[in-house]
Short mmCIF file of C-alpha atoms and ligand atoms in Angstrom, two decimals:
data_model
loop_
_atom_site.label_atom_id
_atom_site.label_comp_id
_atom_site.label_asym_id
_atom_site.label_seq_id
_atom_site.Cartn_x
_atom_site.Cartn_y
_atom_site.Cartn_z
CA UNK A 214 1.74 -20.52 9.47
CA UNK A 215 1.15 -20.20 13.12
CA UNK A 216 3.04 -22.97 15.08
CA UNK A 217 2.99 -23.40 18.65
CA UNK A 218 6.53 -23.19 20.75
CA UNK A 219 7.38 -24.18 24.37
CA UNK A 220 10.35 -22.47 25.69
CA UNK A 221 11.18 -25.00 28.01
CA UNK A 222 10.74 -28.37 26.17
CA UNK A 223 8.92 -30.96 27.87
CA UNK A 224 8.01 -28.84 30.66
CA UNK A 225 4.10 -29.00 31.17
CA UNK A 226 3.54 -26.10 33.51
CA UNK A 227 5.57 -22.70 31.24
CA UNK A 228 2.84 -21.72 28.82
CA UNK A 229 3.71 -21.94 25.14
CA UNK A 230 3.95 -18.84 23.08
CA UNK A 231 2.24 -18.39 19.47
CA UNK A 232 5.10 -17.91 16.96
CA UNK A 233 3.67 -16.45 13.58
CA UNK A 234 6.19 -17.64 10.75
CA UNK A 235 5.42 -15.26 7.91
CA UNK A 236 6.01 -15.88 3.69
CA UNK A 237 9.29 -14.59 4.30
CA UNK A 238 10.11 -16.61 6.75
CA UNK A 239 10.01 -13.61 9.85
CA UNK A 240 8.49 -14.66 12.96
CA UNK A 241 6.12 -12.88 15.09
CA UNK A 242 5.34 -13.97 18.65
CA UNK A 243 1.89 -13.72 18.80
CA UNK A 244 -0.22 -12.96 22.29
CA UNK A 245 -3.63 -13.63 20.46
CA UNK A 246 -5.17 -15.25 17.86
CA UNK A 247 -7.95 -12.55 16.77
CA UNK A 248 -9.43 -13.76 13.57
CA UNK A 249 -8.53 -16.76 11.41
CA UNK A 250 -10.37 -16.76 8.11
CA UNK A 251 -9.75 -17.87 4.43
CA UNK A 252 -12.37 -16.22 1.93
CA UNK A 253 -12.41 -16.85 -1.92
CA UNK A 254 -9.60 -14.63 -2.15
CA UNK A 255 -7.06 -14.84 0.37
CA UNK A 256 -6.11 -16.25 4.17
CA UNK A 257 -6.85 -13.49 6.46
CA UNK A 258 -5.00 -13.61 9.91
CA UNK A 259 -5.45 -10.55 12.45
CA UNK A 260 -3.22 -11.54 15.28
CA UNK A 261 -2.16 -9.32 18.70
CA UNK A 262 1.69 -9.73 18.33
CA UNK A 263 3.76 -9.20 21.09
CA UNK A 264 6.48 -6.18 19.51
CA UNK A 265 3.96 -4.60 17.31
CA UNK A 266 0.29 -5.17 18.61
CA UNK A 267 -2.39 -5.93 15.96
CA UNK A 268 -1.37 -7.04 12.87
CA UNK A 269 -3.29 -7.51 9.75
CA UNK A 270 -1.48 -10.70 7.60
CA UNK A 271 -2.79 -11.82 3.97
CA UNK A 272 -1.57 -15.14 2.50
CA UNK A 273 1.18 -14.85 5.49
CA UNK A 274 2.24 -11.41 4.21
CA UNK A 275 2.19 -8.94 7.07
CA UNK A 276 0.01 -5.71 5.91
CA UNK A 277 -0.40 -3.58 8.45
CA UNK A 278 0.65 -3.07 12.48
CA UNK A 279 -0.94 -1.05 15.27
CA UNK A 280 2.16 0.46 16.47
CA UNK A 281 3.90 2.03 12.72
CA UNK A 282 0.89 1.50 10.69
CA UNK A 283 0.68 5.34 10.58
CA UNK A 284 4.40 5.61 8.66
CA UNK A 285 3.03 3.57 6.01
CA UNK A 286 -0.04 4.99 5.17
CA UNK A 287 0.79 8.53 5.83
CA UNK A 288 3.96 8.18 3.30
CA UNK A 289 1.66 6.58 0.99
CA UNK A 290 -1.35 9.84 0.81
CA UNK A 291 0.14 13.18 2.18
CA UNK A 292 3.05 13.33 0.01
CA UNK A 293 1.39 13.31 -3.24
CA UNK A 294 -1.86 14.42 -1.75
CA UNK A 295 0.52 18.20 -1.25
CA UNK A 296 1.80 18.08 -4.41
CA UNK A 297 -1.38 18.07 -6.21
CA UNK A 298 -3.06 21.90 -6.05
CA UNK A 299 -6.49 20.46 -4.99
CA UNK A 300 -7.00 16.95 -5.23
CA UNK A 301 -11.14 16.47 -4.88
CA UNK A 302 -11.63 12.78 -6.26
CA UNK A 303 -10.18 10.17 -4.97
CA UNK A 304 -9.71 5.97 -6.13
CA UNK A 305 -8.27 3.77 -3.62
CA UNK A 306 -7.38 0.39 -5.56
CA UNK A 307 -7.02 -2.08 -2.54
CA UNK A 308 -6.57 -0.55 0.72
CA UNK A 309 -8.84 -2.72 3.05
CA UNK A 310 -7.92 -1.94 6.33
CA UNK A 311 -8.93 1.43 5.91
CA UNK A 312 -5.45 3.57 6.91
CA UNK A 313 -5.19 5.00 3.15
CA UNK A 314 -8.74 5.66 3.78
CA UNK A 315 -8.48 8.01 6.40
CA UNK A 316 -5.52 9.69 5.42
CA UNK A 317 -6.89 10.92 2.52
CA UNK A 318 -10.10 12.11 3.77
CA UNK A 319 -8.07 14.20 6.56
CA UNK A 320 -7.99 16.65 3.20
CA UNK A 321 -10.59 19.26 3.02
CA UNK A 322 -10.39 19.39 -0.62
CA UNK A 323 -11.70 16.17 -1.03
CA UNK A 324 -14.99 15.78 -2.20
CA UNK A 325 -15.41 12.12 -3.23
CA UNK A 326 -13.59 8.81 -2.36
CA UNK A 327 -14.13 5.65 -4.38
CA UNK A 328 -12.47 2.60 -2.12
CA UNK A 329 -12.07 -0.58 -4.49
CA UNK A 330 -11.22 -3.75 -2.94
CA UNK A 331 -11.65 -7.13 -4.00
CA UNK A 332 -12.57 -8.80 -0.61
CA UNK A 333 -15.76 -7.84 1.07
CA UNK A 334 -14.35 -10.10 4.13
CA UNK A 335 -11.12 -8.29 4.63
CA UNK A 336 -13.15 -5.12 4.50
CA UNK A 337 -15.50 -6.39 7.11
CA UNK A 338 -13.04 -7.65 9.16
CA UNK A 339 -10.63 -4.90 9.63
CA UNK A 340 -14.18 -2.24 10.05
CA UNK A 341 -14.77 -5.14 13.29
CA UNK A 342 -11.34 -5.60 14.76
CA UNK A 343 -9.20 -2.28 13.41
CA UNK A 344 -12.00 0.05 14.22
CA UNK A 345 -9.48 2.25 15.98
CA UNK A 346 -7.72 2.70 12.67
CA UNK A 347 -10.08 3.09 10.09
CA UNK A 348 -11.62 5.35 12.65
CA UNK A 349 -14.99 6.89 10.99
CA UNK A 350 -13.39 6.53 7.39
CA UNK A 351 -15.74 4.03 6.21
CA UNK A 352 -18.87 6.20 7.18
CA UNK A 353 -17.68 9.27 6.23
CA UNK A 354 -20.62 10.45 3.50
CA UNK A 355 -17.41 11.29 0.81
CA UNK A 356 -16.64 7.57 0.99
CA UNK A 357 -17.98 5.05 -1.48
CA UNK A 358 -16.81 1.07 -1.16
CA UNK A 359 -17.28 -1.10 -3.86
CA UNK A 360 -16.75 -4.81 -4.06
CA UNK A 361 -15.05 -5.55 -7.23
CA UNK A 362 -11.57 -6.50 -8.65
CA UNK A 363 -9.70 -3.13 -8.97
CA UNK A 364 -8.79 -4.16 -13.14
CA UNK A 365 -12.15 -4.77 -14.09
CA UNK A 366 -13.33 -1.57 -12.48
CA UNK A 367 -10.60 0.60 -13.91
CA UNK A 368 -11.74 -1.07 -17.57
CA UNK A 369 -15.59 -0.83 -16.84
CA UNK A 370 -15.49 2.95 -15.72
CA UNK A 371 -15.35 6.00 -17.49
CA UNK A 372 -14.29 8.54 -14.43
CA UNK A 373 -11.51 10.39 -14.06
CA UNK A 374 -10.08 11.10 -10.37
CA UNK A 375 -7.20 13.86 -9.60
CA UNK A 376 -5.40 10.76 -7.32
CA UNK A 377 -5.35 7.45 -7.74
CA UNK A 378 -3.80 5.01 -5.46
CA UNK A 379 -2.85 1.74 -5.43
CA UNK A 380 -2.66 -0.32 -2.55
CA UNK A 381 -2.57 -3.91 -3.19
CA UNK A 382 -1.32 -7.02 -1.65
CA UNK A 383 1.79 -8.11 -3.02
CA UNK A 384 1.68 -9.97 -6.64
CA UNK A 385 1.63 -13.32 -5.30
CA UNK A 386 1.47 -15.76 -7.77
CA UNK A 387 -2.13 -16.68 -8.99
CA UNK A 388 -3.29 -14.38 -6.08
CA UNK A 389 -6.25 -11.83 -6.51
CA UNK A 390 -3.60 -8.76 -7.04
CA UNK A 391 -1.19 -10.27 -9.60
CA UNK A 392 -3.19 -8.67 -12.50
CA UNK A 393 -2.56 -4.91 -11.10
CA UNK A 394 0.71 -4.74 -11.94
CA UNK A 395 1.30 -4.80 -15.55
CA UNK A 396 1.81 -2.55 -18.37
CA UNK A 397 -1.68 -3.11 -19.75
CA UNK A 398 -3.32 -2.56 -16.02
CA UNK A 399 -1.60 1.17 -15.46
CA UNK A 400 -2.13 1.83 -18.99
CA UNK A 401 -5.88 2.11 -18.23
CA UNK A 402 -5.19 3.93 -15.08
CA UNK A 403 -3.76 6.92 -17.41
CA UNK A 404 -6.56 7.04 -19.22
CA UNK A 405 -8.61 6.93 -15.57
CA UNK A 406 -5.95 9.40 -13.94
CA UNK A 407 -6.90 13.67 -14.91
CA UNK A 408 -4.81 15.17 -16.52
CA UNK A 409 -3.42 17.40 -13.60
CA UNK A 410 -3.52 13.83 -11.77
CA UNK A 411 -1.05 12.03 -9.58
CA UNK A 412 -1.14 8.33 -9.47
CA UNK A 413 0.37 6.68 -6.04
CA UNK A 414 1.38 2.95 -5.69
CA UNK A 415 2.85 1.20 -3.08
CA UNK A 416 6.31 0.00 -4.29
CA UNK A 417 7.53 -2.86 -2.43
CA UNK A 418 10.91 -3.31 -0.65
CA UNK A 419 13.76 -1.06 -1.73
CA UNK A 420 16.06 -2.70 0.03
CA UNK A 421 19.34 -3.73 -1.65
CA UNK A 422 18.89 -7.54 -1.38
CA UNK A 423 15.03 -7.16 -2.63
CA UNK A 424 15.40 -4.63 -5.24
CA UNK A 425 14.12 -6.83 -8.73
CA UNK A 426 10.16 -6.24 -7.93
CA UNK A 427 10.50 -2.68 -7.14
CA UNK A 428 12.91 -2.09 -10.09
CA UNK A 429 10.69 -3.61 -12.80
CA UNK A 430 7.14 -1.70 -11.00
CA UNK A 431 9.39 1.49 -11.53
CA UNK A 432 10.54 0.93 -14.81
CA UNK A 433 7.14 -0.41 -16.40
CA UNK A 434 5.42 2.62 -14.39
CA UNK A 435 7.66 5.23 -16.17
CA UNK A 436 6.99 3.70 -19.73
CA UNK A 437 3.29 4.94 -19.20
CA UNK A 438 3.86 8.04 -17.40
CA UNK A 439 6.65 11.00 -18.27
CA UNK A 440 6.76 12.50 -14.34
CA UNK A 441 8.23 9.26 -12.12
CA UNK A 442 9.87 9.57 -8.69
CA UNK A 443 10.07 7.56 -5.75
CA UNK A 444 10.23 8.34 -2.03
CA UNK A 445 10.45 5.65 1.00
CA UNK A 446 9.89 4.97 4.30
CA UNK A 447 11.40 2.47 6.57
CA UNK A 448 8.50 0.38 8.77
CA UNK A 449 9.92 -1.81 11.58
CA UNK A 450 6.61 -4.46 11.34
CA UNK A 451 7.49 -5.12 7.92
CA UNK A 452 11.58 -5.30 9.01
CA UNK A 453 12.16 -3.60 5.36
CA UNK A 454 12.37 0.02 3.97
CA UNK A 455 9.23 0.39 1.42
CA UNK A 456 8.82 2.32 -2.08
CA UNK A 457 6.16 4.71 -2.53
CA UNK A 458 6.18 5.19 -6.30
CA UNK A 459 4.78 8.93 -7.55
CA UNK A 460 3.79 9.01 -11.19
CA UNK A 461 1.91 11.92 -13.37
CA UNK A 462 0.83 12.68 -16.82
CA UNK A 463 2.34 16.45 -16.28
CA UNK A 464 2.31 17.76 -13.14
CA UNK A 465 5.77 18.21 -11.59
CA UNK A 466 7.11 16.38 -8.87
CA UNK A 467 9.35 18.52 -7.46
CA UNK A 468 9.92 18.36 -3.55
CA UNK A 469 8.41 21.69 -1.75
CA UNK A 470 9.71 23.94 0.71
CA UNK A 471 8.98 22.88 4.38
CA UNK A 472 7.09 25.90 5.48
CA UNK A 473 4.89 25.54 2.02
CA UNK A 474 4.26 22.06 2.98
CA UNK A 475 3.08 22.80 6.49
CA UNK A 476 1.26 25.66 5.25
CA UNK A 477 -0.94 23.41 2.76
CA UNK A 478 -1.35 20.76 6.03
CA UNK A 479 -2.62 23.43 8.07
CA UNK A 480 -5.00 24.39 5.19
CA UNK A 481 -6.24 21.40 4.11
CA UNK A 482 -7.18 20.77 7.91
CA UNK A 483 -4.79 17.72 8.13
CA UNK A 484 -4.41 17.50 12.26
CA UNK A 485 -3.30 14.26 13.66
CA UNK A 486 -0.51 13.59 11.11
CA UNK A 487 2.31 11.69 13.18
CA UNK A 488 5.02 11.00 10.36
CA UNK A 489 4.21 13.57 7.95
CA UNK A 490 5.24 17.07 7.97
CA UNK A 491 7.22 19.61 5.92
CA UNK A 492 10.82 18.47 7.37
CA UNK A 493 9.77 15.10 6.10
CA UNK A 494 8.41 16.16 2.61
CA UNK A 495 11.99 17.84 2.51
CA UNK A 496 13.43 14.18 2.77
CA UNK A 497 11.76 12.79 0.26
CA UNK A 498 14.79 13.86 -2.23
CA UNK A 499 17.36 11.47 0.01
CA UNK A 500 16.74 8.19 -2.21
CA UNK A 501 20.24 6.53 -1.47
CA UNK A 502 22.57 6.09 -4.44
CA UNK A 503 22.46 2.55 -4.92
CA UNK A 504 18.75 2.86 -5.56
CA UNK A 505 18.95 6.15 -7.97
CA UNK A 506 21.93 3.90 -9.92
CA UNK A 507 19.61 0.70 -10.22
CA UNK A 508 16.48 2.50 -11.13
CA UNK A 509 18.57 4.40 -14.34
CA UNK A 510 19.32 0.83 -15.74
CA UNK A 511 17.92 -1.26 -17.82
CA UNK A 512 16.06 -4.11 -17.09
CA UNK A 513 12.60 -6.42 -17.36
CA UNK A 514 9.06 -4.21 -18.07
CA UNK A 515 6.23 -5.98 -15.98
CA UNK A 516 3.49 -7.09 -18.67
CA UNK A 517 0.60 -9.21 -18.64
CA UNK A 518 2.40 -11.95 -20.92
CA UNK A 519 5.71 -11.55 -18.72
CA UNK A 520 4.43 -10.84 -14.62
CA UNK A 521 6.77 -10.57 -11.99
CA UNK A 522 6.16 -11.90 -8.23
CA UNK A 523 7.62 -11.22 -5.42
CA UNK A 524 9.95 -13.76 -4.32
CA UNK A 525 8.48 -15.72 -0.90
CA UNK A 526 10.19 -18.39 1.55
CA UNK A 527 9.20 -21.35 -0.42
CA UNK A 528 10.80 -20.16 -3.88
CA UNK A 529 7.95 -20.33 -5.31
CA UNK A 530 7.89 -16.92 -6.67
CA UNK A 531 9.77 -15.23 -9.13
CA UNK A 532 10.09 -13.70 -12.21
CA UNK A 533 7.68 -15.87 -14.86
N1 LIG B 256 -0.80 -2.04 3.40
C1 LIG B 256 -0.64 -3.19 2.56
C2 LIG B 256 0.78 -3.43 2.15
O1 LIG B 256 1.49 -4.04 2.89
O2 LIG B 256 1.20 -3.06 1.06
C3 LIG B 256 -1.65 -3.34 1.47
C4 LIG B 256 -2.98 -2.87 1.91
S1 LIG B 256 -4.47 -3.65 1.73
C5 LIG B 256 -4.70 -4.74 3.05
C6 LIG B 256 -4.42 -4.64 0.32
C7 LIG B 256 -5.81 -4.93 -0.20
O3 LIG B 256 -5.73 -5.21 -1.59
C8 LIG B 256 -6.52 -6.11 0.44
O4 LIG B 256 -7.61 -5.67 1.19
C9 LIG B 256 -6.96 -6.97 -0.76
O5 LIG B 256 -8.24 -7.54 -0.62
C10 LIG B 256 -6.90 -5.96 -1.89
N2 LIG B 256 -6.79 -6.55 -3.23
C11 LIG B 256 -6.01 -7.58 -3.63
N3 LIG B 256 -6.22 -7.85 -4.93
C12 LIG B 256 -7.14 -6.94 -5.37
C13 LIG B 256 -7.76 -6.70 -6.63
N4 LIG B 256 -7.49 -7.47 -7.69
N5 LIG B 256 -8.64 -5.68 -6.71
C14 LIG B 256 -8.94 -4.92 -5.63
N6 LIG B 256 -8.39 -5.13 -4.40
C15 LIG B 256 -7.50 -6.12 -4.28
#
């Protein structure tokens, strides 16, 4: 909801700011209204805010910011994208402004990326008015885009890809990604994943007062896959630490030495990187101990008879 606020009431000559009240209930003071747009799928917003420059919100959820939109994506692709020997093919489930995109193609090993997002319009719109993020991503000859809700795909294909990552919007209720998070839905992305394969999804807010959706992503991931662990990454746009959950049918997970970690970078031809390096990749073990306790208890799988959402301003989402 964008509502319109005057700092000095009743006075017609100070000019009234944009305030940008988001699911949550965060505001954003917002210099420009860029785009304003609801497709068949979602409300698309792409707003110039005044702290964070431009922001990419769906259904009122912030996605993406100009000024730390590089901690997010880069946590989300280099980490496993070094822990795999030689990741060549590449799904993206989600992902439409592009950042996951580009990260992963930074890799000289990769041969073949398969983007798969739901809204054409969201794709559109971010290649128009985030050009300077999505950079060349989205003609880069390795890249394919296809239109298409990310379950049926996974069920209609019969490839295999060495990652697979899932970037979705959050499971709103009876919004487009609320099917891609169940038991059934990464059940089929085993059988999609190679068997040397790493499977990356973003895993919502790990912060102590928002823990239930990441807790019951993490457990229902580890019923389908043996190799589980989670890293994070604290964004200011999104005022939250996030979850980046790592999955595998074999491969270990173990954290790497620094200088092995920079090494691979500097092969792999990864310049640019502005979060990501080996001291970071070193970090990835410092999970706090609240988070390691809650994620070795018990607690609700995510299925497709039993879906969890995440929990928004108006109460309108929680567990089913
Ligand atoms: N960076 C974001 C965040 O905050 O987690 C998520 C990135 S991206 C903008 C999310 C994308 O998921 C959107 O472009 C949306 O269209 C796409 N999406 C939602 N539901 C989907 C589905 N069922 N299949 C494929 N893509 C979907």
């Amino acid at each position: 909801m964008l509502t319109s606020v005057s700092p000095l009431p009743g006075s017609a000559i100070v000019p009234t700011t944009l305030v940008k009240r988001d699911a949550f209930g965060d505001e954003y003071d917002v210099m420009e209204v860029v785009l304003d747009k609801v497709t068949p799928y979602q409300h698309i917003e792409i707003l110039d805010a005044a702290t964070f420059g431009r922001c990419l919100f769906l259904d009122d959820i912030i996605q993406s910011a100009e000024s730390d939109e590089y901690i997010y994506h880069e946590s989300m692709v280099h980490p496993a994208m070094i822990m795999h020997p030689c990741p060549k093919r590449v799904l993206i489930i989600g992902g439409g402004e592009g950042g996951i995109l580009r990260e992963v193609l930074r890799h000289n090993t990769v041969t073949q990326v398969t983007m798969v997002d739901i809204d054409r319009e969201v794709v559109r719109a971010c290649k128009k008015y985030l050009a300077e993020w999505n950079q060349v991503a989205f003609d880069d000859p390795r890249t394919e885009v296809i239109y298409a809700d990310g379950r049926a795909f996974v069920n209609w294909t019969r490839e295999s890809w060495d990652v697979i990552i899932s970037d979705l919007t959050d499971p709103v209720k009876d919004g487009p990604s609320s099917g891609l998070f169940s038991l059934e839905f990464y059940e089929v992305v085993n059988q999609r994943l190679a068997e040397d394969g790493i499977l990356v999804v973003q895993g919502e807010s790990v912060s102590p007062d928002e823990l239930d959706l990441h807790l019951a992503m993490f457990r229902t991931i580890a019923r389908v896959f043996p190799r589980v662990r989670v890293h994070s990454a604290e964004i200011p746009s999104f005022d939250d630490t996030w979850g980046v959950i790592v999955a595998s049918k074999r491969l270990e997970l173990g954290v790497l030495a620094p200088c092995e970690v920079d090494r691979t970078i500097a092969a792999r031809g990864c310049s640019g990187l502005r979060f990501y390096d080996g001291t970071k990749h070193s970090l990835l073990n410092s999970l706090p101990h609240y988070l390691r306790l809650a994620q070795s208890g018990q607690g609700q799988i995510i299925t497709d008879d039993q879906p969890v959402f995440i929990r928004t301003n108006d109460g309108s989402q929680t567990s089913s």
